[in-house]
Amino acid sequence: MSRIQPTKRYQCFIGGRWCEPASGQHFESIDPFLGKPWALIPRCDGRDVDAAVAAARTALERGEWASMHPSRRGQLLRRLGELIARDADRLASVEVQDNGKLYAEMRGQLSYLPQWFHYFGGLADKIEGSVIPIDKQDMFTFTSYEPVGVVAAITPWNSPLMLATWKLAPALAAGCTIVIKPSEFTSASTLELMKLVEEAGFPAGVLNVVTGFGAEIGEPLTSHPGVDKIAFTGGEESGRHVAHNAAQNFKRLTLELGGKSAQLVFPDADLDKSVKGVISGIFAATGQTCIAGSRLLIHESIHDEFLDKFIALAGTARMGDPMSMETQVGPITTQRQFQRILTCIEMARAEGAECVMGGRPATRPECADGWFVEPTVFMNVSNSMRIAQEEVFGPVLSVIRFREDDEAYAMANDTPYGLGAGVWTTDQRRAFTAAKRLRAGTVWTNTYRSVSYMAPFGGFKNSGIGRESGQEAIYEYLETKCVWMSYEKDVPNPFVMR
Ligand code: TXE
């Protein structure tokens, strides 16, 4: 729980070696609470990308990893999980310093992250093909699964270790090799993770990390002909670039691009529980999550009572040093995001929404050096306003009233996104109806922000393509092969399809 001093200098990790970037340059990573640089990150370019992809390709096609039995791969994954659990404190501190995430949240995340490696480690040797009872004489036909190949994993700044884990664990279990590019704002924890990858005993080249800027290395990595699959989490605009690059040689693609998730509170909801659930959806992680429940759709009959309770409780949230176990709302991770949130707040005011809480940078002395925005609530929002349609990625809640259930479902679905939705009701019939009517990859009923290594996660519509976690995630990293074997005596008429 202590800050690392003085500035720490990192190297990149390519082909099992720690090395300087080809450019010879580093850039600063800023501690968002202190507003000061705390680490130096290698500024990689296309040459490092080429080296990392070549190392990943070699490891995929030749040597120990290429011939390793899936059971052994599973052991390595489980060993990595154990090492993460052992080093949870250290990794949590690095993430807090680099990202501004709460130490309390990171301890929780890191006690759970090893489960992804245990779960997918267990799955590694249970991927079974099938024998097809083929409708042809003297023919034996079966399927098998093979690693999709070299994976480019690109992660954002909001949950660097967790979102890397969601990609690495299934990709490694499938037998792929990987080049990871963490966000330029939060590269440190991914580099720290590689020390544990080495210690676990993964062969050289299986995992490689290149660090740097989206335009400088994200582009060469996603358009590299040696990459077979891209697994990307980030903003919609960058996602579009990545998908365009992937299309050039039809790379396989998983995208997780954020959302504008609605929390629907019905008149029969348990009000106290739903107030806490809505707070957790929008103010936990300072709203910097793809599943932020940024639109509250509330029945008009409980609107005033709910808001009174909500503001009373949210108003007690303690802001300040993310290293302190007492803090509940930490800083915004980047200055750019801080500015973007303030711009969105001004936009909401200009559209005629009424700010009833926050709506400005925090003025408390303990927040003086960092990028802090007060938890913010806008009332009288209509679903067509930009504040209700565009992802803010910060602690800003838009409150929208509804009268009929159908109206609530229609508004909930009326954005370009479809990542998550929350439903608060004690009526079972309504809960099932809502789960069916909401166009979102995850629907939470009387809970919010629960995730698990067992549960598939991903989006409808502009929120993305594919799923992470759960058994189906491993198939995102596998190709299906169908093998036909004939034991016929002769080849029948060669001019007719067999
Ligand atoms: O993300 P970027 P930004 C949303 C959120 C936020 C907005 C912009 O609304 O306000 O996106 O955030 C890499 N080719 N989310 O600009 O740039 C980049 O280096 C390849 C939602 O910070 O998308 C980083 O590693 N890669 C989200 C990663 O993409 C490129 C999480 C994500 O950064 C690239 C973060 C390119 N052309 C932001 N350009 C979520 N879904 O959780 C950038 N990158």
XYZ file of C-alpha atoms and ligand atoms in Angstrom:
542
model
C 0.000 0.000 0.000
C 2.908 2.365 -0.492
C 3.894 4.501 -3.432
C 7.003 3.558 -5.427
C 9.667 6.275 -5.367
C 11.534 7.551 -7.287
C 10.523 7.222 -10.947
C 10.670 3.616 -12.062
C 12.053 2.757 -15.523
C 10.537 -0.183 -17.394
C 11.703 -2.256 -20.374
C 9.561 -4.062 -22.906
C 9.283 -7.857 -22.979
C 9.889 -9.561 -26.319
C 10.835 -13.162 -27.038
C 11.418 -13.890 -23.354
C 13.878 -10.997 -22.953
C 13.612 -7.633 -21.237
C 14.799 -5.079 -23.763
C 14.996 -1.415 -24.656
C 12.617 -0.176 -27.374
C 14.124 0.219 -30.848
C 13.572 4.001 -30.592
C 15.669 4.161 -27.415
C 12.966 6.447 -26.001
C 10.696 6.313 -22.957
C 7.626 8.350 -22.005
C 6.203 9.263 -18.610
C 3.346 7.565 -16.873
C 1.498 9.912 -14.518
C 0.129 9.102 -11.068
C -3.413 10.513 -11.398
C -3.715 11.302 -7.695
C -0.469 13.264 -7.454
C -0.535 14.542 -11.031
C 3.181 13.662 -11.283
C 5.189 11.173 -13.344
C 6.035 8.020 -11.429
C 7.285 5.636 -14.145
C 9.028 5.649 -17.527
C 7.501 3.422 -20.174
C 9.291 2.244 -23.359
C 8.128 4.062 -26.481
C 7.935 1.144 -28.896
C 7.401 1.505 -32.622
C 6.805 -0.718 -35.653
C 10.240 -2.351 -35.290
C 9.376 -3.646 -31.825
C 5.998 -4.818 -33.116
C 7.758 -6.782 -35.879
C 10.113 -8.373 -33.331
C 7.269 -9.266 -30.952
C 5.090 -10.764 -33.695
C 8.070 -12.758 -35.018
C 8.786 -14.098 -31.504
C 5.131 -15.036 -31.033
C 5.034 -16.746 -34.447
C 8.173 -18.774 -33.701
C 6.810 -19.873 -30.320
C 3.522 -20.842 -31.955
C 5.049 -22.943 -34.701
C 8.257 -24.385 -33.236
C 9.655 -25.512 -29.932
C 8.281 -26.259 -26.528
C 4.926 -24.447 -26.630
C 4.043 -25.743 -30.104
C 4.381 -29.348 -28.950
C 3.213 -28.882 -25.368
C 0.369 -31.090 -24.180
C -2.739 -29.098 -23.189
C -2.553 -30.550 -19.664
C 0.865 -28.955 -19.225
C -0.464 -25.655 -20.587
C -3.167 -25.887 -17.946
C -0.549 -26.400 -15.231
C 1.349 -23.304 -16.349
C -1.847 -21.257 -16.280
C -2.699 -22.416 -12.788
C 0.849 -21.665 -11.635
C 0.493 -18.125 -12.997
C -2.753 -17.765 -11.053
C -0.957 -18.808 -7.854
C 1.833 -16.285 -8.436
C -0.680 -13.486 -8.984
C -2.339 -14.391 -5.681
C 1.074 -14.373 -3.972
C 1.951 -10.923 -5.381
C -1.517 -9.399 -5.118
C -0.419 -6.556 -2.809
C 2.420 -5.458 -5.038
C 0.363 -5.631 -8.229
C -2.478 -3.722 -6.548
C -0.121 -0.911 -5.506
C 1.282 -0.610 -9.023
C -2.209 -0.388 -10.512
C -3.296 2.228 -7.971
C -0.278 4.383 -8.675
C -0.550 4.070 -12.449
C -4.307 4.210 -12.809
C -5.768 5.813 -9.704
C -7.977 2.800 -9.024
C -8.883 2.324 -5.392
C -6.554 0.055 -3.468
C -9.626 -1.538 -1.869
C -11.076 -2.330 -5.309
C -7.736 -3.655 -6.571
C -7.326 -5.984 -3.594
C -10.786 -7.336 -4.355
C -9.981 -7.725 -8.063
C -6.638 -9.365 -7.401
C -8.029 -11.892 -4.986
C -10.429 -12.925 -7.747
C -8.237 -12.640 -10.894
C -6.355 -15.912 -10.289
C -9.674 -17.697 -10.806
C -9.538 -16.868 -14.533
C -6.208 -18.685 -14.795
C -7.457 -21.627 -12.746
C -10.697 -21.912 -14.708
C -9.150 -21.666 -18.165
C -6.187 -23.776 -17.028
C -8.724 -26.451 -16.171
C -10.438 -26.028 -19.522
C -7.219 -26.341 -21.569
C -7.354 -30.151 -21.794
C -11.129 -30.452 -22.080
C -11.604 -29.040 -25.539
C -12.981 -32.031 -27.370
C -13.886 -32.334 -31.008
C -16.638 -34.635 -32.159
C -17.110 -37.582 -34.458
C -19.756 -36.819 -37.041
C -22.074 -39.717 -37.919
C -21.501 -38.883 -41.543
C -24.101 -39.886 -44.151
C -21.544 -41.508 -46.488
C -20.241 -45.058 -46.796
C -16.741 -45.963 -45.596
C -15.938 -42.534 -44.369
C -14.815 -41.378 -40.951
C -15.278 -37.660 -40.182
C -14.288 -35.767 -37.075
C -13.603 -32.255 -35.847
C -10.718 -30.913 -33.825
C -9.866 -27.473 -32.462
C -6.598 -25.687 -33.094
C -5.214 -22.413 -31.752
C -6.215 -19.492 -33.932
C -2.556 -18.390 -33.957
C -0.813 -15.183 -32.928
C -3.135 -12.919 -30.929
C -2.771 -9.146 -30.604
C -4.361 -8.204 -27.277
C -5.022 -4.485 -26.873
C -6.218 -3.231 -23.505
C -7.487 0.124 -22.212
C -6.533 2.133 -19.149
C -9.549 1.602 -16.938
C -8.877 -1.964 -15.695
C -5.541 -2.963 -17.208
C -4.814 -6.190 -15.334
C -8.343 -7.515 -15.318
C -8.987 -6.850 -18.999
C -5.607 -8.338 -19.943
C -6.483 -11.433 -17.894
C -9.816 -11.845 -19.690
C -7.856 -12.165 -22.939
C -4.708 -13.975 -21.826
C -6.289 -16.810 -19.878
C -8.497 -18.227 -22.669
C -5.926 -17.458 -25.390
C -3.165 -19.344 -23.538
C -5.502 -22.207 -22.699
C -6.263 -22.492 -26.414
C -2.534 -22.705 -27.221
C -2.191 -19.295 -28.865
C 0.790 -16.978 -28.511
C 0.259 -13.333 -27.700
C 1.522 -9.803 -28.207
C -0.056 -7.489 -25.650
C -0.272 -3.746 -26.044
C -1.539 -2.099 -22.878
C -2.806 1.470 -22.879
C -0.101 4.125 -23.055
C -1.583 5.551 -19.828
C -1.373 2.353 -17.767
C 1.306 -0.025 -19.029
C 3.099 -0.780 -15.765
C 0.922 -3.558 -14.341
C 1.035 -5.585 -17.574
C 4.841 -5.361 -17.578
C 4.891 -6.401 -13.908
C 2.692 -9.378 -14.812
C 5.354 -10.569 -17.274
C 7.778 -11.104 -14.389
C 5.319 -13.672 -13.075
C 4.880 -15.171 -16.545
C 8.639 -15.760 -16.608
C 8.634 -17.218 -13.113
C 5.735 -19.535 -13.963
C 7.879 -21.035 -16.722
C 6.088 -20.074 -19.947
C 8.458 -20.609 -22.894
C 10.032 -17.546 -24.522
C 7.839 -15.785 -27.078
C 4.508 -17.115 -25.804
C 3.741 -13.731 -24.224
C 5.258 -10.460 -25.393
C 4.528 -6.889 -24.350
C 5.039 -3.813 -26.505
C 4.177 -0.442 -24.990
C 3.409 2.855 -26.621
C 0.792 4.929 -28.361
C -2.223 3.762 -30.320
C -1.208 5.432 -33.560
C 2.451 4.390 -33.277
C 2.127 0.723 -32.391
C -1.602 -0.051 -32.281
C -1.813 0.533 -36.020
C 1.204 -1.578 -37.071
C 0.138 -4.326 -34.679
C -3.470 -4.561 -35.871
C -2.497 -4.389 -39.537
C 0.408 -6.852 -39.184
C 0.081 -9.821 -41.557
C 1.642 -12.074 -38.904
C -1.245 -11.501 -36.489
C -4.170 -13.923 -36.789
C -6.556 -12.520 -34.220
C -7.177 -9.248 -32.422
C -8.779 -9.036 -28.999
C -9.483 -5.375 -28.301
C -11.077 -3.442 -25.453
C -11.307 0.305 -25.829
C -13.265 3.179 -27.297
C -15.641 2.920 -30.228
C -13.524 5.061 -32.571
C -10.367 3.043 -31.972
C -12.447 -0.130 -32.297
C -13.514 0.994 -35.761
C -9.868 1.489 -36.832
C -8.983 -1.908 -35.469
C -11.891 -3.604 -37.264
C -10.889 -1.881 -40.497
C -7.309 -3.124 -40.146
C -8.511 -6.609 -39.235
C -10.605 -6.737 -42.404
C -7.511 -6.398 -44.614
C -6.557 -10.031 -44.064
C -9.713 -11.131 -42.248
C -8.151 -11.475 -38.846
C -10.435 -12.973 -36.237
C -11.778 -10.253 -33.989
C -13.171 -9.725 -30.507
C -14.205 -6.180 -29.610
C -15.448 -4.748 -26.328
C -16.310 -1.111 -26.853
C -18.261 0.303 -23.965
C -21.866 1.294 -23.449
C -24.610 3.537 -22.195
C -26.224 1.032 -19.893
C -29.621 1.685 -18.320
C -30.698 0.886 -14.773
C -34.488 0.421 -14.693
C -36.110 0.997 -11.314
C -39.751 -0.123 -11.164
C -42.286 1.071 -8.575
C -42.198 -2.278 -6.745
C -38.399 -2.200 -6.300
C -36.723 -2.411 -2.904
C -35.742 1.259 -2.811
C -32.798 1.066 -0.412
C -31.259 -1.824 -2.284
C -31.780 -0.198 -5.674
C -30.272 3.102 -4.486
C -27.079 1.238 -3.556
C -27.169 -0.712 -6.801
C -27.460 2.427 -8.910
C -24.629 4.087 -6.946
C -22.400 1.052 -7.509
C -23.198 1.177 -11.218
C -22.190 4.785 -11.783
C -19.845 5.943 -9.014
C -17.768 2.823 -8.317
C -14.462 3.034 -10.206
C -15.376 6.722 -10.622
C -17.706 5.732 -13.448
C -14.765 4.680 -15.601
C -16.154 1.317 -16.560
C -17.643 0.051 -19.752
C -20.656 -1.212 -17.795
C -21.316 2.093 -16.027
C -25.072 2.299 -15.431
C -25.108 5.857 -16.680
C -28.853 6.154 -17.393
C -31.309 5.773 -14.540
C -34.786 5.025 -15.911
C -37.073 5.568 -12.974
C -40.830 5.219 -12.628
C -42.395 8.624 -12.117
C -44.230 7.495 -8.953
C -40.970 6.906 -7.044
C -38.793 9.499 -8.774
C -38.605 12.064 -5.938
C -38.264 9.607 -3.070
C -35.561 7.646 -4.903
C -33.563 10.754 -5.782
C -33.704 12.092 -2.219
C -32.310 8.827 -0.867
C -29.802 8.544 -3.704
C -28.341 12.017 -3.260
C -28.236 11.655 0.527
C -26.202 8.441 0.280
C -24.031 9.359 -2.729
C -23.249 12.690 -1.056
C -21.396 10.840 1.719
C -18.921 9.215 -0.714
C -15.367 9.881 0.429
C -13.049 11.195 -2.304
C -9.289 11.296 -2.029
C -6.147 9.183 -2.004
C -6.891 5.904 -3.797
C -4.254 4.157 -1.638
C -6.381 4.757 1.457
C -8.804 1.959 2.339
C -11.312 4.648 3.392
C -11.581 6.259 -0.056
C -14.653 5.444 -2.136
C -14.212 7.704 -5.165
C -10.763 8.103 -6.678
C -9.343 10.313 -9.424
C -9.975 10.151 -13.155
C -7.145 8.177 -14.744
C -6.097 10.606 -17.456
C -6.179 14.333 -17.943
C -7.775 13.808 -21.355
C -10.618 11.827 -19.791
C -10.985 14.438 -17.032
C -11.457 17.136 -19.687
C -13.847 14.952 -21.646
C -16.059 14.417 -18.595
C -16.183 18.151 -17.892
C -17.084 18.788 -21.536
C -19.926 16.260 -21.285
C -21.195 17.998 -18.127
C -21.261 21.340 -19.955
C -22.995 19.698 -22.892
C -25.729 18.343 -20.578
C -26.288 21.779 -19.065
C -26.487 23.334 -22.524
C -29.077 20.733 -23.536
C -31.283 21.785 -20.617
C -30.624 18.951 -18.148
C -30.727 20.061 -14.504
C -27.638 19.339 -12.399
C -28.769 18.351 -8.889
C -25.474 17.020 -7.574
C -21.776 17.644 -8.338
C -21.173 18.874 -11.857
C -17.650 20.199 -11.331
C -14.088 19.247 -10.424
C -13.681 18.360 -6.745
C -12.535 21.272 -4.596
C -11.581 19.361 -1.404
C -7.936 19.904 -0.382
C -7.142 16.167 -0.501
C -8.043 16.190 -4.212
C -5.988 19.267 -5.078
C -3.254 17.612 -7.155
C -5.283 14.968 -8.982
C -7.974 14.869 -11.665
C -11.128 14.575 -9.580
C -14.720 15.103 -10.728
C -17.507 15.203 -8.153
C -20.141 12.475 -8.469
C -22.714 14.156 -10.696
C -26.457 13.723 -11.241
C -28.574 15.300 -13.983
C -32.362 15.364 -13.670
C -34.953 16.067 -16.335
C -32.949 14.308 -19.008
C -34.719 13.074 -22.106
C -33.411 9.930 -23.749
C -32.711 11.740 -27.009
C -30.229 14.181 -25.409
C -26.568 13.589 -26.174
C -25.869 13.115 -22.464
C -28.233 10.116 -22.593
C -26.819 8.715 -25.828
C -23.045 9.165 -25.627
C -20.669 7.326 -23.324
C -19.203 9.723 -20.735
C -16.946 7.184 -18.985
C -17.060 9.101 -15.720
C -19.233 9.634 -12.612
C -22.179 11.256 -14.384
C -25.714 9.890 -14.030
C -28.645 10.936 -16.246
C -32.078 10.516 -14.685
C -34.994 9.839 -17.039
C -38.620 9.242 -15.953
C -41.000 6.650 -17.370
C -44.667 5.808 -16.883
C -45.210 2.449 -18.649
C -42.954 -0.639 -18.655
C -42.949 -0.730 -22.457
C -41.748 2.845 -22.548
C -38.881 1.927 -20.187
C -37.778 -1.032 -22.338
C -37.969 1.078 -25.497
C -35.830 3.841 -23.987
C -33.365 1.377 -22.481
C -32.825 -0.128 -25.939
C -32.755 3.209 -27.732
C -28.996 3.908 -27.849
C -26.341 2.608 -30.239
C -24.982 0.420 -27.411
C -26.010 -2.854 -25.776
C -23.516 -3.869 -23.123
C -25.387 -4.084 -19.810
C -28.689 -3.310 -18.133
C -29.893 -3.343 -14.535
C -33.430 -4.180 -13.455
C -34.774 -3.409 -9.982
C -38.092 -5.061 -9.183
C -39.597 -7.529 -6.705
C -42.073 -8.813 -9.304
C -40.776 -12.031 -10.831
C -42.880 -11.736 -13.960
C -41.517 -8.247 -14.600
C -37.948 -9.467 -13.968
C -38.234 -12.192 -16.619
C -39.986 -9.904 -19.082
C -37.276 -7.260 -18.681
C -34.489 -9.819 -19.113
C -36.066 -10.848 -22.399
C -36.886 -7.389 -23.702
C -33.543 -5.695 -22.997
C -31.046 -5.790 -25.864
C -27.834 -6.125 -23.848
C -25.101 -8.722 -23.431
C -25.643 -8.798 -19.664
C -28.846 -8.153 -17.711
C -28.509 -7.909 -13.939
C -31.659 -8.196 -11.843
C -31.536 -6.759 -8.317
C -27.753 -6.604 -8.588
C -25.261 -4.756 -10.774
C -21.607 -4.975 -11.807
C -21.237 -8.669 -10.963
C -18.746 -10.472 -13.195
C -17.254 -13.948 -13.091
C -14.740 -16.102 -14.948
C -17.706 -18.446 -15.578
C -20.070 -15.894 -17.087
C -19.814 -14.779 -20.730
C -19.379 -11.029 -21.063
C -19.752 -8.851 -24.151
C -22.033 -6.561 -26.046
C -24.884 -6.303 -28.500
C -24.833 -3.605 -31.204
C -21.975 -1.045 -31.039
C -20.807 -2.457 -27.718
C -18.785 -5.072 -29.522
C -18.314 -8.466 -31.075
C -17.696 -11.768 -29.285
C -17.615 -12.766 -25.635
C -14.976 -12.884 -22.918
C -15.048 -15.255 -19.890
C -17.142 -18.381 -19.568
C -16.613 -21.543 -21.592
C -17.469 -19.909 -24.892
C -14.536 -17.469 -24.551
C -12.037 -20.187 -25.393
C -13.698 -20.755 -28.774
C -12.859 -17.130 -29.638
C -9.236 -18.344 -29.734
C -9.749 -21.614 -31.623
C -10.325 -22.608 -35.223
C -12.483 -25.627 -36.016
C -10.935 -28.191 -38.328
C -13.009 -30.896 -39.975
C -11.087 -34.034 -41.008
C -12.495 -36.541 -43.534
C -10.883 -39.997 -43.754
C -11.997 -42.463 -46.379
C -11.498 -46.204 -46.188
C -13.306 -46.861 -49.477
C -11.695 -49.415 -51.816
C -11.846 -47.124 -54.811
C -12.547 -43.510 -55.724
C -16.056 -43.423 -57.134
C -16.809 -41.317 -60.200
C -14.195 -38.509 -59.927
C -16.452 -36.112 -61.840
C -19.243 -36.254 -59.276
C -19.203 -34.699 -55.817
C -18.681 -37.393 -53.221
O -9.530 4.825 -25.582
P -8.729 4.117 -26.747
P -9.427 6.334 -25.100
C -14.162 4.720 -24.207
C -14.546 5.827 -23.241
C -13.474 6.837 -23.441
C -13.213 6.691 -24.920
C -11.857 7.147 -25.361
O -15.772 6.363 -23.619
O -13.890 8.135 -23.146
O -13.332 5.318 -25.167
O -10.886 6.573 -24.532
C -5.388 1.631 -28.197
N -5.140 1.012 -33.255
N -13.453 3.638 -23.576
O -9.221 7.242 -26.250
O -7.892 5.115 -27.467
C -4.888 2.500 -27.069
O -3.497 2.727 -27.175
C -4.927 0.122 -32.272
C -14.229 2.464 -23.321
O -8.441 6.396 -24.027
O -9.708 3.339 -27.518
C -5.317 1.654 -25.876
O -4.383 0.590 -25.684
N -5.021 0.442 -30.979
C -13.425 1.353 -22.875
C -6.655 1.083 -26.335
O -6.665 1.206 -27.754
C -5.360 1.695 -30.661
C -12.151 1.549 -22.226
C -7.878 1.808 -25.784
O -7.735 3.184 -25.937
C -5.604 2.661 -31.645
C -11.470 2.765 -22.604
C -5.477 2.271 -32.997
N -5.717 3.121 -33.993
C -12.153 3.758 -23.230
N -5.934 3.816 -31.035
C -14.117 0.086 -22.498
N -14.737 -0.580 -23.456
O -14.062 -0.334 -21.366
C -5.893 3.591 -29.713
N -5.537 2.317 -29.485
